[in-house]
XYZ file of C-alpha atoms in Angstrom:
452
model
C -150.170 69.227 169.644
C -153.443 67.506 169.533
C -155.602 65.879 172.015
C -156.076 63.086 169.928
C -154.061 59.770 169.652
C -151.961 60.199 166.355
C -153.150 57.634 163.571
C -150.605 56.667 160.638
C -148.351 59.416 159.706
C -148.907 63.153 158.426
C -149.031 63.684 154.741
C -148.885 67.516 154.990
C -150.664 70.660 156.200
C -152.545 73.564 155.013
C -152.132 76.534 156.907
C -154.388 79.870 157.086
C -152.462 82.566 159.023
C -153.787 86.096 159.904
C -151.160 88.750 159.783
C -149.266 90.299 162.742
C -149.798 93.535 164.693
C -149.966 96.454 162.548
C -150.473 100.167 162.777
C -154.221 101.497 162.490
C -156.390 100.554 159.482
C -159.508 102.192 158.072
C -162.224 100.275 156.382
C -165.811 101.570 155.004
C -168.366 99.653 157.052
C -170.528 99.192 154.234
C -168.262 98.198 151.439
C -165.279 97.111 153.566
C -163.074 99.221 151.116
C -159.637 99.483 153.053
C -156.730 101.818 153.247
C -152.978 101.009 153.439
C -151.338 100.403 156.907
C -148.088 99.055 157.993
C -146.911 96.047 160.092
C -144.827 96.854 163.419
C -141.941 95.246 164.773
C -143.975 93.502 167.249
C -146.015 91.870 164.181
C -142.810 90.928 162.605
C -141.934 89.157 165.614
C -145.400 87.411 166.150
C -145.147 85.813 162.804
C -141.454 84.812 163.407
C -142.285 83.162 166.768
C -145.358 81.431 165.121
C -143.093 80.175 162.197
C -140.661 78.807 164.987
C -143.507 76.917 166.504
C -144.565 75.544 163.067
C -141.043 74.445 162.409
C -140.999 72.389 165.703
C -144.316 70.934 165.052
C -144.100 69.856 161.392
C -140.600 70.417 160.008
C -138.154 68.924 163.001
C -137.702 65.190 162.555
C -138.348 64.446 166.297
C -141.915 65.915 166.343
C -144.908 63.381 166.683
C -146.505 65.423 163.775
C -143.527 65.505 161.654
C -144.404 65.777 157.752
C -143.301 62.460 156.170
C -140.767 63.269 153.702
C -140.651 67.225 154.251
C -136.984 68.713 153.956
C -136.087 69.701 157.569
C -132.994 71.953 156.760
C -132.804 73.337 153.474
C -136.432 74.166 151.998
C -137.321 72.321 148.956
C -139.351 74.923 146.969
C -141.371 72.335 145.332
C -142.726 70.956 148.614
C -144.125 74.579 149.781
C -146.733 76.716 148.275
C -147.076 80.252 149.780
C -149.954 82.606 148.826
C -150.175 86.223 150.488
C -152.961 88.724 150.200
C -151.447 91.860 148.696
C -154.705 93.874 148.934
C -156.184 96.600 151.288
C -153.764 96.007 154.048
C -150.973 97.003 151.912
C -147.552 95.018 152.713
C -148.635 93.910 155.961
C -149.941 90.408 155.100
C -146.991 89.721 152.685
C -144.413 90.981 155.315
C -146.200 88.892 158.100
C -145.504 85.953 155.552
C -141.786 87.046 155.145
C -141.335 86.925 158.738
C -143.013 83.471 159.437
C -141.069 81.667 156.773
C -137.899 83.048 158.566
C -138.959 81.047 161.546
C -140.190 78.071 159.563
C -136.945 77.551 157.485
C -134.248 79.870 159.284
C -130.859 80.960 157.912
C -128.451 78.033 157.783
C -124.748 77.671 156.668
C -125.706 74.454 155.003
C -127.451 76.811 152.387
C -124.454 76.542 150.083
C -123.336 75.922 146.574
C -119.837 74.582 145.168
C -118.377 76.327 142.005
C -116.568 74.657 139.221
C -113.191 76.381 140.633
C -113.737 74.500 144.041
C -115.172 77.505 145.987
C -118.088 76.916 148.338
C -120.383 79.852 148.578
C -122.830 80.430 151.544
C -125.869 82.366 150.883
C -126.125 85.844 152.214
C -127.060 86.541 155.595
C -125.557 83.362 157.087
C -127.562 81.394 154.547
C -131.051 83.171 154.474
C -133.294 81.056 152.701
C -135.339 82.894 150.102
C -138.755 81.079 149.726
C -141.087 82.443 147.141
C -144.179 83.930 147.777
C -147.057 84.493 145.470
C -148.213 87.847 145.658
C -152.130 87.843 145.368
C -153.173 91.097 143.824
C -157.127 91.887 144.108
C -157.145 93.379 140.941
C -156.254 90.224 138.997
C -157.368 87.641 141.516
C -160.451 87.475 143.662
C -159.489 84.397 145.757
C -158.100 86.040 148.855
C -160.396 88.993 149.205
C -163.951 87.881 147.530
C -165.921 90.817 149.466
C -164.132 93.692 147.973
C -166.490 95.375 145.203
C -169.040 92.655 145.439
C -172.148 94.250 145.044
C -174.491 91.719 146.476
C -172.266 91.465 149.674
C -172.592 95.186 150.059
C -176.200 95.145 149.637
C -176.677 92.321 152.215
C -174.413 94.143 154.692
C -176.726 97.027 154.603
C -179.782 94.992 154.950
C -177.997 93.416 158.040
C -177.541 96.888 159.487
C -181.341 97.764 158.905
C -182.313 94.214 160.467
C -184.183 93.816 163.939
C -181.423 91.616 165.404
C -178.914 94.531 164.406
C -181.242 97.516 165.665
C -181.608 95.332 168.899
C -177.950 94.838 169.403
C -177.317 98.635 168.922
C -180.149 99.446 171.391
C -178.712 97.084 173.869
C -175.284 98.664 173.724
C -176.126 102.357 173.120
C -175.057 103.925 176.356
C -171.684 101.940 176.357
C -171.229 103.090 172.623
C -172.046 106.682 173.955
C -169.681 106.678 176.774
C -166.776 105.640 174.192
C -166.929 109.087 172.623
C -164.715 110.610 175.265
C -161.952 108.178 174.358
C -162.473 108.866 170.749
C -161.937 112.431 170.360
C -165.499 113.111 171.257
C -166.835 111.703 168.195
C -170.339 110.143 168.372
C -170.361 106.270 167.887
C -172.863 103.965 166.697
C -172.904 100.255 165.965
C -172.822 101.031 162.261
C -169.575 102.397 162.359
C -167.946 99.911 164.679
C -165.553 98.677 162.121
C -164.345 102.151 161.631
C -160.770 102.170 163.133
C -160.910 105.738 164.217
C -164.192 105.216 165.894
C -163.991 102.049 168.052
C -162.306 98.706 168.487
C -159.458 98.710 165.959
C -158.385 102.167 167.347
C -158.830 101.104 170.915
C -156.865 97.946 170.161
C -154.010 99.511 168.578
C -153.664 102.437 171.130
C -153.885 99.746 173.940
C -151.019 97.894 172.723
C -148.937 101.006 171.428
C -149.980 103.806 173.832
C -149.349 103.686 177.605
C -151.415 106.892 178.312
C -154.570 105.429 176.385
C -154.214 102.254 178.074
C -153.953 103.645 181.482
C -156.905 105.763 180.841
C -159.318 103.452 179.313
C -161.622 102.032 182.179
C -161.204 98.123 182.869
C -163.612 95.924 180.959
C -164.242 98.439 178.185
C -161.598 97.068 175.669
C -163.295 93.675 176.054
C -166.819 95.073 175.864
C -165.959 96.652 172.695
C -164.333 93.261 171.544
C -167.503 91.415 172.183
C -169.516 93.917 170.132
C -167.406 93.912 167.162
C -166.898 90.004 167.247
C -170.823 89.646 167.106
C -171.123 92.287 164.104
C -168.120 91.026 162.039
C -169.068 87.299 162.465
C -172.646 88.100 161.441
C -171.454 90.036 158.584
C -169.063 87.385 157.056
C -170.875 84.122 157.881
C -174.205 82.651 156.604
C -176.234 79.526 157.574
C -176.562 79.116 153.957
C -173.259 77.423 152.604
C -173.447 79.120 149.340
C -174.733 82.551 151.043
C -173.281 85.662 150.146
C -172.020 86.394 153.659
C -169.730 83.526 153.189
C -168.109 85.222 150.119
C -164.747 85.432 151.845
C -164.618 81.736 152.412
C -166.060 80.711 149.061
C -163.394 82.529 146.918
C -160.521 80.928 149.186
C -162.037 77.574 149.342
C -160.918 76.299 145.970
C -157.114 77.093 147.021
C -157.677 75.144 150.264
C -159.033 72.203 148.628
C -156.378 72.115 145.670
C -153.808 72.228 148.503
C -155.473 69.198 150.355
C -155.825 67.220 147.331
C -152.250 67.721 146.183
C -150.810 66.842 149.555
C -152.823 63.629 149.442
C -151.641 62.801 145.813
C -148.546 60.648 146.192
C -147.264 61.976 142.745
C -147.608 65.673 143.978
C -144.369 66.627 145.718
C -146.654 69.417 148.022
C -146.048 69.011 151.777
C -147.269 72.467 153.052
C -149.544 75.116 151.645
C -149.477 78.535 153.698
C -152.256 80.961 152.876
C -151.378 84.289 154.584
C -154.641 86.106 155.007
C -156.732 88.664 156.826
C -159.324 87.608 159.540
C -162.307 87.422 156.973
C -161.888 84.396 155.515
C -161.443 82.913 158.819
C -165.030 83.932 159.967
C -166.377 82.182 157.024
C -164.635 78.930 156.977
C -165.364 78.582 160.828
C -169.159 78.861 160.067
C -168.939 76.766 156.640
C -167.007 73.987 158.433
C -169.384 74.388 161.347
C -166.317 74.638 163.706
C -167.973 77.876 165.173
C -171.233 76.150 165.785
C -169.481 73.484 167.865
C -167.033 76.036 169.351
C -168.815 79.171 169.981
C -165.625 80.901 171.374
C -164.451 81.063 167.759
C -167.398 83.151 166.311
C -165.299 86.513 166.395
C -162.495 88.092 165.237
C -159.025 86.028 165.679
C -156.092 87.451 167.210
C -152.938 88.787 165.501
C -150.754 86.034 164.184
C -153.847 83.569 164.627
C -153.445 80.314 162.488
C -155.608 77.281 161.423
C -153.930 74.130 160.265
C -155.703 71.522 158.565
C -153.511 68.505 158.627
C -153.843 65.613 156.268
C -153.230 62.240 157.973
C -153.120 58.686 156.687
C -153.377 55.323 158.261
C -151.866 53.363 155.531
C -150.951 53.913 151.823
C -154.035 52.303 150.548
C -156.356 54.069 153.392
C -158.239 57.240 152.692
C -156.627 60.468 153.825
C -158.286 62.103 156.921
C -158.273 65.747 157.971
C -157.736 67.165 161.560
C -158.502 71.054 162.340
C -156.118 72.574 164.666
C -156.290 76.230 165.804
C -154.022 78.654 167.594
C -155.656 82.248 168.600
C -152.178 84.284 168.319
C -149.904 84.911 171.399
C -153.031 84.286 173.558
C -152.378 80.365 173.339
C -149.246 78.747 173.665
C -149.805 75.730 171.472
C -152.402 74.407 168.822
C -155.543 73.020 169.788
C -157.617 70.450 167.849
C -161.439 71.395 167.087
C -164.359 69.421 166.244
C -165.716 70.264 162.751
C -168.527 69.058 160.414
C -170.306 67.936 163.486
C -167.817 65.259 164.215
C -165.654 64.677 167.098
C -163.249 62.565 165.051
C -161.078 63.380 161.928
C -163.059 64.005 159.036
C -162.421 62.117 155.545
C -161.069 64.093 153.011
C -163.646 63.054 150.608
C -166.132 64.196 153.109
C -164.882 67.736 153.349
C -164.591 68.142 149.615
C -168.074 66.877 148.916
C -169.347 69.190 151.491
C -167.750 72.332 150.343
C -166.961 72.236 146.909
C -170.127 73.343 145.345
C -170.038 76.564 147.512
C -166.506 77.506 145.989
C -165.902 80.264 143.609
C -163.419 79.225 141.115
C -163.136 81.984 138.303
C -163.631 85.502 138.160
C -166.402 84.906 135.565
C -168.247 83.115 138.326
C -167.446 85.623 141.041
C -168.765 88.493 138.640
C -171.993 86.598 138.428
C -172.349 85.840 142.310
C -171.506 89.512 143.181
C -173.496 91.193 140.266
C -170.393 93.063 139.233
C -169.947 94.132 135.598
C -167.207 96.779 136.043
C -164.578 95.999 138.660
C -161.870 93.389 138.975
C -161.918 92.147 135.523
C -165.788 91.990 135.277
C -165.837 94.383 132.671
C -163.868 92.082 130.243
C -166.015 89.289 131.350
C -168.953 91.321 130.105
C -167.272 92.081 126.807
C -166.334 88.469 126.234
C -169.826 87.168 127.016
C -171.500 90.171 125.011
C -169.335 89.574 121.898
C -170.021 85.804 121.909
C -173.705 86.356 122.363
C -173.577 88.508 119.401
C -171.579 85.772 117.463
C -174.189 83.323 118.570
C -177.186 85.116 117.125
C -175.170 85.927 113.866
C -174.146 82.370 113.152
C -177.636 80.814 114.104
C -180.881 81.474 112.234
C -184.397 79.625 113.031
C -183.986 77.097 110.239
C -180.221 76.530 110.578
C -180.770 76.093 114.334
C -182.454 72.765 113.869
C -179.604 71.175 111.687
C -176.714 72.747 113.291
C -177.840 71.872 116.708
C -175.297 70.422 119.307
C -172.444 70.559 116.974
C -172.743 74.660 116.783
C -173.241 75.092 120.247
C -170.102 73.175 120.982
C -168.433 75.698 118.539
C -169.862 78.645 120.414
C -168.821 77.112 123.830
C -165.244 76.591 122.499
C -164.957 80.046 121.187
C -166.202 81.574 124.571
C -163.614 79.444 126.411
C -160.674 80.668 124.048
C -161.702 84.329 124.491
C -161.776 83.952 128.169
C -158.384 82.237 128.344
C -157.187 84.856 125.902
C -158.258 87.543 128.295
C -156.936 85.495 131.430
C -160.165 85.270 133.052
C -160.319 81.513 133.474
C -157.304 79.120 133.272
C -157.282 75.428 132.607
C -155.023 73.267 134.696
C -152.626 74.186 137.229
C -151.049 77.707 136.537
C -148.679 79.215 139.068
C -148.310 82.770 139.230
C -144.804 83.930 139.249
C -143.276 83.825 142.536
C -142.258 87.281 143.946
C -139.859 88.011 146.683
C -139.641 91.718 148.002
C -137.735 93.256 150.598
C -139.677 94.744 153.802
C -139.124 98.248 152.007
C -140.262 97.158 148.674
C -143.275 95.120 149.900
C -144.877 98.087 151.872
C -146.178 99.275 148.337
C -147.734 95.810 147.417
C -151.388 96.309 146.745
C -151.564 99.726 147.707
């Protein structure tokens, strides 16, 4: 799987996987507010085949990168953690996860149970394995879609559009953009609406896959040129040279899930072996920048293909040695296998401690923190955060007067902080410890409505 010599044994892997092929998709170019779409049979097959490759790589016992101790036939739910973005793209990402998991742990007649009367029952569909998927709803959890309703991100995006670099890029491609109008119902095209599916790239990409007439009519090189422009635009929209910059918001919100997964895998007292985060392309762009993967490998500075996957492997030389991380990437069906990429400026595997030390400070761990970073007091639970903080601010002023403040001091401050935490816990705005959402398993039909 990698070009480097294997060292020690593989403790586990954290996967970040983009969804498979889908129908047309619409996004606002300023706020990136999306509309629903639907996965295609091709998209399901892409994810299923990726799951098969991941099985050969990490689950099969004869693989050089077999995860030590992972069950290879019947999925052990304690060893797996699967989270899927159920936001703007409707059921596309969730259904992609369903398809991938079918390839990762296929149906088996070994999936049986023996009843008290001696009868042996095999699971339906020849032993189909129902692996729980945590459906991450953006209204309740900001981790998978940190950019939506993020006011500071919207402001920064608009400033980017007004920048000299953006204007120069648009001027350099003005003639090409004008020529595209004849392939887009004659509508005028500018770089500002390059993300609009009916305008440029997504429309062209979807049509080139599913519409033979469009594919045959589009001149050679036009799709590649449009891809080059959109890659530049999206990468600069979702990446920042400053680790905690607002353009890294998509990576900053998912980062705690990644770090938690890596730490659980490296902890011998935890059963976790494989963490799978099903996402859109946006978190990957931010993470490529935050880990400096794209700086060292410029070909990654753009939108990844359907069913593209990042695999962060956790290797350990000996039981007492520090775990090291290896960054692998497969760009959808364009690549036949995973390739290892240098990150954090190193050509070698990176110590887990270095990874967490470098990135932890940029992570956004709670809704309250996200509301502050994004300057939001209304959407995604921020109204409840504002109510809680306002209520406790009033309580603070009622309880403390100028004379009493000198005597109550730290004790009363601690009490106020405790009250704030209890209120936020009651409203489910923050959590303490590891609290896992109730797993949800949907049929393909039902999951079309997730997050709409």
